[in-house]
Coordinates of C-alpha atoms and ligand atoms in Angstrom, one line a residue:
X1 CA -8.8 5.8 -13.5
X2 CA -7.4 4.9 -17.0
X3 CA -6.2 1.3 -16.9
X4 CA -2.6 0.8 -17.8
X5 CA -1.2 -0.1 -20.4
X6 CA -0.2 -3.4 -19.1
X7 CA -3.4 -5.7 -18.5
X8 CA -2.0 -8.2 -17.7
X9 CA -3.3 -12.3 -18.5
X10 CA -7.4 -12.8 -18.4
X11 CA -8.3 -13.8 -15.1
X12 CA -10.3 -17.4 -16.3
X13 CA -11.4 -18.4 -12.7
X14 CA -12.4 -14.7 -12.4
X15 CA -14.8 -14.7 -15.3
X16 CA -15.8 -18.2 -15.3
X17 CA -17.6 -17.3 -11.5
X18 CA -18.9 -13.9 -12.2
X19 CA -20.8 -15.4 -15.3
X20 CA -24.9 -17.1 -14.6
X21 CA -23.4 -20.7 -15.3
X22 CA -20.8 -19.9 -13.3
X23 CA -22.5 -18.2 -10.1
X24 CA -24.9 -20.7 -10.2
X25 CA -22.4 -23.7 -10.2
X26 CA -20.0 -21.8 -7.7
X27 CA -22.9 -21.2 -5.1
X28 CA -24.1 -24.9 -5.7
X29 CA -20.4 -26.2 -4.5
X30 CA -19.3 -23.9 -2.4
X31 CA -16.5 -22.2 -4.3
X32 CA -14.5 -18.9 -3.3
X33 CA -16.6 -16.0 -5.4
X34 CA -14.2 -13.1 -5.8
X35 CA -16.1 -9.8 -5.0
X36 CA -15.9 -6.6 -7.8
X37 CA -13.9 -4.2 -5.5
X38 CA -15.0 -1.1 -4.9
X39 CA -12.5 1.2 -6.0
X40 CA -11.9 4.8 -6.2
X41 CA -14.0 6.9 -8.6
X42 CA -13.7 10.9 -8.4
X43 CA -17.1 12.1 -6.9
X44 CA -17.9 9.2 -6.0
X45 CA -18.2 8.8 -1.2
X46 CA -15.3 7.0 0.3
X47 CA -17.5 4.2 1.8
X48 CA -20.8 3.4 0.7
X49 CA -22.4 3.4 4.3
X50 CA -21.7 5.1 7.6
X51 CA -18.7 4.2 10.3
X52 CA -20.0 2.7 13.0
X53 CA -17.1 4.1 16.0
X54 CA -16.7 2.3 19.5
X55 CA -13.7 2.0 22.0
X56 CA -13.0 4.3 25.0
X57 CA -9.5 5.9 23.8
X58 CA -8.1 9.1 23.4
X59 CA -8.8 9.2 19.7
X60 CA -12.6 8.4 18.8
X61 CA -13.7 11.9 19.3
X62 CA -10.0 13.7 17.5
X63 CA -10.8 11.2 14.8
X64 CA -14.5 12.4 14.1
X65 CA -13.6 16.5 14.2
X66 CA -10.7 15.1 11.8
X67 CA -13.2 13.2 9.7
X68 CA -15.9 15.8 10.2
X69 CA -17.0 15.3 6.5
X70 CA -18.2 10.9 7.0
X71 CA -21.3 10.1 8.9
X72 CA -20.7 8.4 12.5
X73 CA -23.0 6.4 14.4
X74 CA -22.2 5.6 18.4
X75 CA -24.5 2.2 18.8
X76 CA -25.0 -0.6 16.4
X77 CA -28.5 -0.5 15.1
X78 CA -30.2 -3.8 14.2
X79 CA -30.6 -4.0 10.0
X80 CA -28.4 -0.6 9.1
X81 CA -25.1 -1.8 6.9
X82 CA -22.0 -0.1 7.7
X83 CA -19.4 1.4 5.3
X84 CA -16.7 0.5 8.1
X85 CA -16.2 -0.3 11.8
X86 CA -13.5 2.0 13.7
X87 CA -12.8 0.8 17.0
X88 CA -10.3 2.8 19.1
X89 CA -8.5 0.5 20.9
X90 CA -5.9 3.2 22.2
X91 CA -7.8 3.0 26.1
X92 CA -6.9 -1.2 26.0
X93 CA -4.4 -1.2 28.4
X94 CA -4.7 -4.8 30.3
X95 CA -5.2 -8.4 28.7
X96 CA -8.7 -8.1 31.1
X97 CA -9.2 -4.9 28.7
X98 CA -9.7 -7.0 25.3
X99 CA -12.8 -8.1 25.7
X100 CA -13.8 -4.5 24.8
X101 CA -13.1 -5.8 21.1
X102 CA -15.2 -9.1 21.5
X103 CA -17.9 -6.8 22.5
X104 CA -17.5 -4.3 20.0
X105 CA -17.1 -6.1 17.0
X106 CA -19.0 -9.7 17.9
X107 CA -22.6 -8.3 17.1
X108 CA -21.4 -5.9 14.2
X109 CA -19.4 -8.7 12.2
X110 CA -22.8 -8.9 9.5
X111 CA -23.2 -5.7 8.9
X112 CA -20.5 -4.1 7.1
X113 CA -21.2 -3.1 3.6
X114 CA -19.9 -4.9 0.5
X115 CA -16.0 -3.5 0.4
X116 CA -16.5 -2.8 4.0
X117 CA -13.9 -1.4 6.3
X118 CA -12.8 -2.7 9.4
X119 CA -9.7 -0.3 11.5
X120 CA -9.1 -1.1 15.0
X121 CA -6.5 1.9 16.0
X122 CA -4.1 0.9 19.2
X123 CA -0.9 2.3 20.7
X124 CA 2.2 1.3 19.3
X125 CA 3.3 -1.6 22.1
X126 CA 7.0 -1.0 22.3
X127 CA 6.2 2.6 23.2
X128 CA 3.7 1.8 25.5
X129 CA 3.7 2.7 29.4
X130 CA 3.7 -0.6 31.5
X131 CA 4.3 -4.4 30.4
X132 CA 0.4 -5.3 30.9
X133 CA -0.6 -2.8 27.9
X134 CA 2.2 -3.7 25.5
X135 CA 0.7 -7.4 25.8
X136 CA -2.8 -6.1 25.4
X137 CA -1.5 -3.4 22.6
X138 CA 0.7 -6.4 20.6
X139 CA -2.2 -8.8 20.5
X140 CA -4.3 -6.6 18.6
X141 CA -2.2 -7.4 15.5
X142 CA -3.6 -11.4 15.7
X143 CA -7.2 -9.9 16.1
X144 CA -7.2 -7.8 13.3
X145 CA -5.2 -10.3 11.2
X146 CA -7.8 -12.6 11.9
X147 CA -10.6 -10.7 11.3
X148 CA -9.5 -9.7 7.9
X149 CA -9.4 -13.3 7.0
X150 CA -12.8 -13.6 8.3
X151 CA -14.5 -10.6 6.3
X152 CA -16.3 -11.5 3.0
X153 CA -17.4 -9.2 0.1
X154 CA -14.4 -7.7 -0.2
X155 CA -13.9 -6.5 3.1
X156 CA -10.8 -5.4 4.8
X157 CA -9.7 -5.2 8.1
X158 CA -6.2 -2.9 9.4
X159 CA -4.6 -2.2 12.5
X160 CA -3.2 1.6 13.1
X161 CA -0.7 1.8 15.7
X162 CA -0.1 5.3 17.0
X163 CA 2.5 6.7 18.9
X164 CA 1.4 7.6 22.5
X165 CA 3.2 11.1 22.1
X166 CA 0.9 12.1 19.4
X167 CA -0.8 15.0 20.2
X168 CA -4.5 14.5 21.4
X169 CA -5.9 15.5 18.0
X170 CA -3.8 12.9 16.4
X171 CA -3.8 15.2 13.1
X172 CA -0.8 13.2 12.2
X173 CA -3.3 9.9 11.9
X174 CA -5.6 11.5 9.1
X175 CA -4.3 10.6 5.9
X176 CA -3.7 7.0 7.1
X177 CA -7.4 6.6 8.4
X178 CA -8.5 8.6 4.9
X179 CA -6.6 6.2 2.6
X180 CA -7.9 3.5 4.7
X181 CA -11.4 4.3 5.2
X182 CA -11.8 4.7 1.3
X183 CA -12.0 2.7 -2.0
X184 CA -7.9 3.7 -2.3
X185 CA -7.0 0.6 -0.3
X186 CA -9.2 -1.9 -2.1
X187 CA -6.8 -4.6 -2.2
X188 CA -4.7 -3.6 1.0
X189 CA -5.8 -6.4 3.7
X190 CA -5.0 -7.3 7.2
X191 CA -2.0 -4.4 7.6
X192 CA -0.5 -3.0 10.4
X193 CA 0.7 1.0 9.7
X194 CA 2.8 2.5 12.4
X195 CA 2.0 6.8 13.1
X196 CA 4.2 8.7 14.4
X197 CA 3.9 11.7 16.9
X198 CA 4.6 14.3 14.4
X199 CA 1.3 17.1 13.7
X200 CA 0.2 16.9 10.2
X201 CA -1.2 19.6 8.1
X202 CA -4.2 19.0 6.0
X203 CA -3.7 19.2 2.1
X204 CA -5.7 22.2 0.5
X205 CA -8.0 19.7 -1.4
X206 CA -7.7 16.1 -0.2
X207 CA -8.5 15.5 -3.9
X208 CA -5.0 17.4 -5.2
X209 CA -2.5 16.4 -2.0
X210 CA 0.0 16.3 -4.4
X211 CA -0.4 19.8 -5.9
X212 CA 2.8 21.6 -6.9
X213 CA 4.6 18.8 -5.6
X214 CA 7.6 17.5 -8.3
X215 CA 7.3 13.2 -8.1
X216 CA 9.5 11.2 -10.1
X217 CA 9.0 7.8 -10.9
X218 CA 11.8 5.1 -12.0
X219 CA 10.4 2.2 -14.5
X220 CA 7.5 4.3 -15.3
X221 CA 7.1 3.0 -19.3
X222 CA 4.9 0.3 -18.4
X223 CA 2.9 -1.6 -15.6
X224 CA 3.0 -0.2 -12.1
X225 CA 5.1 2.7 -12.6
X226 CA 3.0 3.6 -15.3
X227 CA 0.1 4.2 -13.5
X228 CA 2.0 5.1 -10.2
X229 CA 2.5 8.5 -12.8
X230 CA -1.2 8.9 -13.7
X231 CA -2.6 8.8 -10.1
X232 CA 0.4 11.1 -9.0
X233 CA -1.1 13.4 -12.3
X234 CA -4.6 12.8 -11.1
X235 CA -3.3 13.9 -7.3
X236 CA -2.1 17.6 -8.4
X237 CA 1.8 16.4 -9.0
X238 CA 4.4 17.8 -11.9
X239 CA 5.6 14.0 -12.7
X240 CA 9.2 13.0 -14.0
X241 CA 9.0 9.7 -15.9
X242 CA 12.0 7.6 -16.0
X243 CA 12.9 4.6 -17.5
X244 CA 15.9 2.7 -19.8
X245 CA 16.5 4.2 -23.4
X246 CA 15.0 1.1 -25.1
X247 CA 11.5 1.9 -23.4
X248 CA 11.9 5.2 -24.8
X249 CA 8.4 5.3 -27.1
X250 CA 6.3 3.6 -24.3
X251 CA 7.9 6.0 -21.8
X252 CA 7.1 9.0 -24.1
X253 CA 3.4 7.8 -24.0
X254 CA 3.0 7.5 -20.5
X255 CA 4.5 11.0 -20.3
X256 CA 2.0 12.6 -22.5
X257 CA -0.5 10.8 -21.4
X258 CA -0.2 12.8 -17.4
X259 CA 1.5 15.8 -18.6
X260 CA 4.9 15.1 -17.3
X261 CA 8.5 14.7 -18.7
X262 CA 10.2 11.7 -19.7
X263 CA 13.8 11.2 -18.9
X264 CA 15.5 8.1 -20.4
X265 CA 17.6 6.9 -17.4
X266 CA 19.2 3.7 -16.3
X267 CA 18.9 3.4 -12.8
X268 CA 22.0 1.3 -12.7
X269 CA 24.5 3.4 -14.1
X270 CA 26.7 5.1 -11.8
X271 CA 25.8 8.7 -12.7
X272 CA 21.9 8.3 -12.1
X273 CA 21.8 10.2 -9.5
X274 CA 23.9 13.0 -10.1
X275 CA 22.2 13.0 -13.8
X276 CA 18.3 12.9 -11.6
X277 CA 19.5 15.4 -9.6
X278 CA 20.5 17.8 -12.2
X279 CA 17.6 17.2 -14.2
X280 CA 15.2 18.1 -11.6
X281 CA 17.0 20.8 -10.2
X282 CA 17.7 23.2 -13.5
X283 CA 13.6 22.3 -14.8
X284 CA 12.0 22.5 -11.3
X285 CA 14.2 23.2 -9.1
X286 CA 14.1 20.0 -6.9
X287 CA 12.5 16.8 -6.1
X288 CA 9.5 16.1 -3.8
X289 CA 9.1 12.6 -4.2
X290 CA 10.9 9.8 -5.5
X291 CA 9.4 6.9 -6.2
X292 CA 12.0 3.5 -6.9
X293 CA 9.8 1.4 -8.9
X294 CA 12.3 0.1 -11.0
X295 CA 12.4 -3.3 -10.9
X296 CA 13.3 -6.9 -12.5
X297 CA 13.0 -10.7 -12.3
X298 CA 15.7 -13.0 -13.9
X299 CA 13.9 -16.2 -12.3
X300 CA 16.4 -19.3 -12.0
X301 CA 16.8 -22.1 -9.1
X302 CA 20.1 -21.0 -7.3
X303 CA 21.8 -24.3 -8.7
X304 CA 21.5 -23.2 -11.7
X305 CA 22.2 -19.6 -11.9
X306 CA 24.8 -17.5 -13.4
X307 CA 26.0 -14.8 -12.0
X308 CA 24.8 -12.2 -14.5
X309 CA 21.0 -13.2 -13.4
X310 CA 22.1 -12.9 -9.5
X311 CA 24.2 -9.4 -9.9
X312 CA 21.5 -7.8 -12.6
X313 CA 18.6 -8.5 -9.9
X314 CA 20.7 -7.0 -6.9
X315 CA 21.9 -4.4 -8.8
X316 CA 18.7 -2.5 -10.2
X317 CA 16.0 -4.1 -7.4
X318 CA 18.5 -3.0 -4.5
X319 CA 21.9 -1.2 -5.0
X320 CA 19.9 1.1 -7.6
X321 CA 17.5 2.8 -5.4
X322 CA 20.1 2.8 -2.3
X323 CA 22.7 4.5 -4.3
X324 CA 20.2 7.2 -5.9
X325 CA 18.6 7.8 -2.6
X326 CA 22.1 8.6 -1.1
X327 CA 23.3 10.4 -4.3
X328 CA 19.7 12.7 -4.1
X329 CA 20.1 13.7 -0.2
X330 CA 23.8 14.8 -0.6
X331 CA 23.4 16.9 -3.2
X332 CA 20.4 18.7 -1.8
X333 CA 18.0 17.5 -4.5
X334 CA 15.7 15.4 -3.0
X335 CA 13.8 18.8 -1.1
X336 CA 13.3 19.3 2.9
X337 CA 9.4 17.2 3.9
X338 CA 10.8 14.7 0.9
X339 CA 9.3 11.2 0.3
X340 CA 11.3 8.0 -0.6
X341 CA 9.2 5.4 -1.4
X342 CA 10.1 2.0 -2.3
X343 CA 9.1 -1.1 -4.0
X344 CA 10.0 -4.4 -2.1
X345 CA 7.3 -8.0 -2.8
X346 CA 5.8 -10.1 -0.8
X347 CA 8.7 -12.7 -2.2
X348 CA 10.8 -10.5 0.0
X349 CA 9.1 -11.1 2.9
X350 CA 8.1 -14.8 2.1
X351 CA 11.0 -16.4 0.0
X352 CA 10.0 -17.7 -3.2
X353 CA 11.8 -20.7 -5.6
X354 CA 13.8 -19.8 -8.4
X355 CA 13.9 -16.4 -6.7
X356 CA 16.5 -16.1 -4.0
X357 CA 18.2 -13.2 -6.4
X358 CA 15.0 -11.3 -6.3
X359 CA 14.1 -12.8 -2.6
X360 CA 17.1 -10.8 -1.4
X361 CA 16.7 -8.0 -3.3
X362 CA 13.6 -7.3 -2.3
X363 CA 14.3 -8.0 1.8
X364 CA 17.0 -5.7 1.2
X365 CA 14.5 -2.9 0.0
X366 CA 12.8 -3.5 3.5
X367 CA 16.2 -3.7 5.5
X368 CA 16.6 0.2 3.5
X369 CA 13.4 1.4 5.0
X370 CA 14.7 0.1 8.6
X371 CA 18.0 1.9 8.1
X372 CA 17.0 4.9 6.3
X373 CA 14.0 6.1 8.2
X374 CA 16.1 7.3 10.7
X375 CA 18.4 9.2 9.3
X376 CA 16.1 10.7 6.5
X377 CA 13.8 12.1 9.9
X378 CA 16.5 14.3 10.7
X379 CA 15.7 16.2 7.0
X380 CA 11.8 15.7 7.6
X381 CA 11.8 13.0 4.8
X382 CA 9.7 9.5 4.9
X383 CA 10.7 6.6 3.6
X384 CA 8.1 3.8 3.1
X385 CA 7.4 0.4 0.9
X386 CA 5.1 -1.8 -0.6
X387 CA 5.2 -4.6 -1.0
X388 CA 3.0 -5.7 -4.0
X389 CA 1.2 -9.5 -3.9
X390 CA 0.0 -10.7 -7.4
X391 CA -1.0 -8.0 -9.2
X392 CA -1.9 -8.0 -12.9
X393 CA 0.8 -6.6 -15.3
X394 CA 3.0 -8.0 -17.7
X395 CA 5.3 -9.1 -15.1
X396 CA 2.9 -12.0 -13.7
X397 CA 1.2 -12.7 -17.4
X398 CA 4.6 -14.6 -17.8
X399 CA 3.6 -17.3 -14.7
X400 CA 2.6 -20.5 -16.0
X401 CA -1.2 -20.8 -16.0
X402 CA -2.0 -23.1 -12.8
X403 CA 0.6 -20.9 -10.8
X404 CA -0.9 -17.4 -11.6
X405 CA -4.8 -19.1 -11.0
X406 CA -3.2 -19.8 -7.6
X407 CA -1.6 -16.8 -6.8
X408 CA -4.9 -15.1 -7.5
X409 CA -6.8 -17.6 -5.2
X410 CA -4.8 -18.0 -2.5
X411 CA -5.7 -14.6 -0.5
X412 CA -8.4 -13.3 1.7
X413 CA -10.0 -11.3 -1.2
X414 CA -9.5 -14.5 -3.4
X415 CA -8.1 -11.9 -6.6
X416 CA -5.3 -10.4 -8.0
X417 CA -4.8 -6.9 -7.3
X418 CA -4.8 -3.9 -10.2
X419 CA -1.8 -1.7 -10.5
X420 CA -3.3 1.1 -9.3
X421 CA -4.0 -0.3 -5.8
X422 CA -0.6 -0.3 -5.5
X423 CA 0.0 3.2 -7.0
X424 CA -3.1 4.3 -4.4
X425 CA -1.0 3.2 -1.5
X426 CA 2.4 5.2 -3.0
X427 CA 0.5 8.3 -3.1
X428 CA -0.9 7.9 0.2
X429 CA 2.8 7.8 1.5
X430 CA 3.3 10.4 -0.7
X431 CA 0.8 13.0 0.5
X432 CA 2.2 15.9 2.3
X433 CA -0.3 15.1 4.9
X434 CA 1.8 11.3 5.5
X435 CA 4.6 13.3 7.0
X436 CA 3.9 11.0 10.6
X437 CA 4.1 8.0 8.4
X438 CA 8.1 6.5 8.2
X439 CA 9.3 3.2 8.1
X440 CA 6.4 1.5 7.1
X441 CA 6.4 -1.9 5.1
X442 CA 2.5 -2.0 3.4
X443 CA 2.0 -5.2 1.5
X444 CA -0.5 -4.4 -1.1
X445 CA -1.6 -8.5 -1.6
X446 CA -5.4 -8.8 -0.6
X447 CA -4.0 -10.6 2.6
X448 CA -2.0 -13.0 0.6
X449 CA -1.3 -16.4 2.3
X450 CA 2.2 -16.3 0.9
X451 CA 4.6 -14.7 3.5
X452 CA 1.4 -14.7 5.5
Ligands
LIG1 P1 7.3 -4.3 -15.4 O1 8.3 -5.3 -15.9 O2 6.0 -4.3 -16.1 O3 7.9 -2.8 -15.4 C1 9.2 -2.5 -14.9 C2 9.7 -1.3 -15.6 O4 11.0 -1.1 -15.0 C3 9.9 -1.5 -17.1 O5 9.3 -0.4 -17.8 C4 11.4 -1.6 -17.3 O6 11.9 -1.1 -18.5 C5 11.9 -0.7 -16.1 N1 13.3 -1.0 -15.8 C6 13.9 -2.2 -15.7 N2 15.2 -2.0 -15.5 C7 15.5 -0.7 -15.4 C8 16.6 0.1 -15.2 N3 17.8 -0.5 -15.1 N4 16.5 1.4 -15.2 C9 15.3 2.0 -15.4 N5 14.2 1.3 -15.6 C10 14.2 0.0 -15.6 O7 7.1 -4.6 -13.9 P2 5.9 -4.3 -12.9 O8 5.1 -5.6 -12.7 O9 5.2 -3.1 -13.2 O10 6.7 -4.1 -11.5 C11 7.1 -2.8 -11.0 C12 7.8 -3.0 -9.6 O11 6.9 -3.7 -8.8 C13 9.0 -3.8 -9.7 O12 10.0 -3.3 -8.7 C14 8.6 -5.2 -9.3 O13 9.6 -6.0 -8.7 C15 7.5 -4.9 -8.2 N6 6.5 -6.0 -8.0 C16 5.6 -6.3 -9.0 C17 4.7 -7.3 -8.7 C18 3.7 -7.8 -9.7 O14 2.8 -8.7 -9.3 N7 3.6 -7.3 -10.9 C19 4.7 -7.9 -7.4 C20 5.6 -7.5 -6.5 C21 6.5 -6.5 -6.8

């Protein structure tokens, strides 16, 4: 995968420990050693070992027909190193019941690979069928948690809820446990993805989901969007670039660059929609996927802000995407099986100073997903978000020195993330085969202690 265009500041802690002097010294003292993630590369296995499977629930054997192309093994075997460790935990039913995990995953802790993957896969607790399993079912969220912030090299560690109506071949489960149980989620850590009931249906090539699928992307002349458009390219999509008229040259080159079409469009002004819609409709007669990337800081305490930093944040961050989605639904545009996906931050979920403009805008991204996902179900449409940690673009280049070393540090995988782990995640809510997937907040923060 090309790197984007924005790179974002050198990493200095980064390079000073993966040189000799500095692995020496860091080993010597004991200092955090930031593993090279394994990420996706085409050809190239989704783990780099086989998936060790335990737990007695209604999944584990769905799951490896469904996965019929990885290698499985039943029993731990002393000295073998693990790609990932899949524990169904859909048959944990009583608080008596969790010990199931201690015995699962206590011996096997040592031998996951590095950029190893961990999935426990439960039962979404407020669905469940009696009070003693939605205890047992909710506290597999504080395992999991835990044991992503125990995992080393690089390691991961989700938690799948599934609805208990989904059928028992759980088709509806495969794209999650494929994006999870690959180098795609590199830097997504300690998660918890709700599937739903509905049946999924395979993609012709799981390396083209997107094929013949119109996406278009909003702030797409630099950074994240950027590359959100070349994986979407790379996935089989026909992508729409959009972004304001002054980014027009740097939008023209990420739109040559995957093949797509630039549009110059501010998502602000009141017409964006209708002029989207249009646009889409007359060249390719609809959209699939819309992806509100869009987004700005204008950084001040509150004390001291003017009201042009507060309503500029609210209005493209929030109002923006809310007003578009709307506008794309009534008309028709945005197609039947649609995806909305949105871009919220982990300052949205934590709170961050000198940011309660972009705090609130970014909560209010999540509070859209709430609100929207079910409505949009009655038209078969998703809507998800990430929300992105530190990840390297020009954005977080502009954080004073000691702050960005920290934001890199201070997470289980100890780095920042890339912008295509976050454009990995957006096309795994994307794929047709995500259509069980709504309402989902995934931070995409290597387990970030902010908001933690
Ligand atoms: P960026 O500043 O590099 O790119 C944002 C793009 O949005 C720019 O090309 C800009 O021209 C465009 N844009 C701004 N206002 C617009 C408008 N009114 N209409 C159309 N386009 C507009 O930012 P980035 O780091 O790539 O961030 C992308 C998204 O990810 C944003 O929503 C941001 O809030 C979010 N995010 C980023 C990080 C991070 O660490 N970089 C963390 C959390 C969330």
């Amino acid at each position: 995968m090309a790197a984007s265009k924005s790179k974002g500041a050198p990493n200095l802690y980064g390079s000073f420990v993966h040189s000799a002097p500095g692995q020496f010294l860091a080993s010597k003292l004991g200092l955090p050693q930031p593993e090279n993630l394994r990420r996706y590369r085409a050809g190239e296995p989704p783990l780099s070992g086989p998936v060790l499977i335990g737990g007695k629930g209604r999944v584990a054997e769905p799951v490896r027909n469904l996965l019929s192309d990885y290698t499985f093994a039943d029993s731990l075997s002393q000295g073998t190193k693990y790609g990932a460790l899949v524990f169904d935990a859909t048959g944990i039913g009583s608080i008596e019941d969790l010990s199931q995990l201690f015995e699962f995953f206590q011996p096997a802790m040592r031998s996951l690979t590095p950029s190893g993957r961990v999935v426990v896969i439960g039962t979404t607790p407020e669905l469940t069928a009696s009070v003693d399993e939605q205890i047992a079912q909710r506290a597999l969220e504080g395992f999991t948690r835990s044991v992503a912030k125990e995992l080393l090299r690089g390691s991961t560690a989700q938690l799948v809820y599934l609805s208990p109506e989904a059928s028992a071949s759980a088709t509806g489960l495969e794209s999650t446990l494929r994006f999870l149980l690959s180098a795609k989620s590199a830097f997504v850590d300690g998660q918890v993805i709700r599937v739903g009931s509905a049946d999924s249906v395979a993609p012709a090539s799981w390396d083209k989901p997107l094929a013949g699928k119109v996406a278009v992307v909003t702030g797409a002349a630099r950074g994240i969007g950027a590359t959100i458009a070349e994986v979407f390219a790379r996935d089989g999509a026909t992508v729409v670039v959009a972004d304001i008229p002054a980014a027009g040259d740097a939008l023209s080159d990420t739109a040559n660059k995957v093949g797509g079409t630039a549009l110059a469009l501010d998502v602000t002004s009141p017409d964006a929609a209708e002029k989207l819609a249009e646009f889409c409709t007359e060249r390719f007669g609809g959209i699939d996927i819309i992806v509100h990337n869009a987004g700005i800081t204008r950084d001040k305490l509150l004390a001291n802000m003017d009201e042009g930093r507060w309503n500029s944040v609210i209005n493209v961050n929030l109002a923006a995407p809310h007003r578009i989605t709307e506008g794309l639904v009534a008309r028709g545009a945005l197609k039947e099986g649609g995806r909305v996906i949105d871009v919220s931050s982990i300052a949205g979920i934590a709170g961050n100073r000198g940011q309660t403009n972009y705090g609130a805008s970014k909560a209010g991204v999540i509070g859209m997903v709430d609100a929207e996902a079910p409505k949009l179900a009655e038209k078969g449409i998703t809507i998800n978000a990430v929300a992105p940690g530190f990840i390297e673009t020009a954005m977080t280049a502009a954080i004073p020195l000691g702050t960005r070393e920290a934001g890199r540090l201070m997470s289980s995988l100890l780095q920042g993330g890339q912008t295509v782990d976050v454009a990995e995640t957006i096309a795994y809510f994307a794929s047709p085969a995500s259509n069980a997937v709504s309402g989902n907040v995934v931070r995409v923060c290597g387990q970030s202690l902010i908001g933690a």
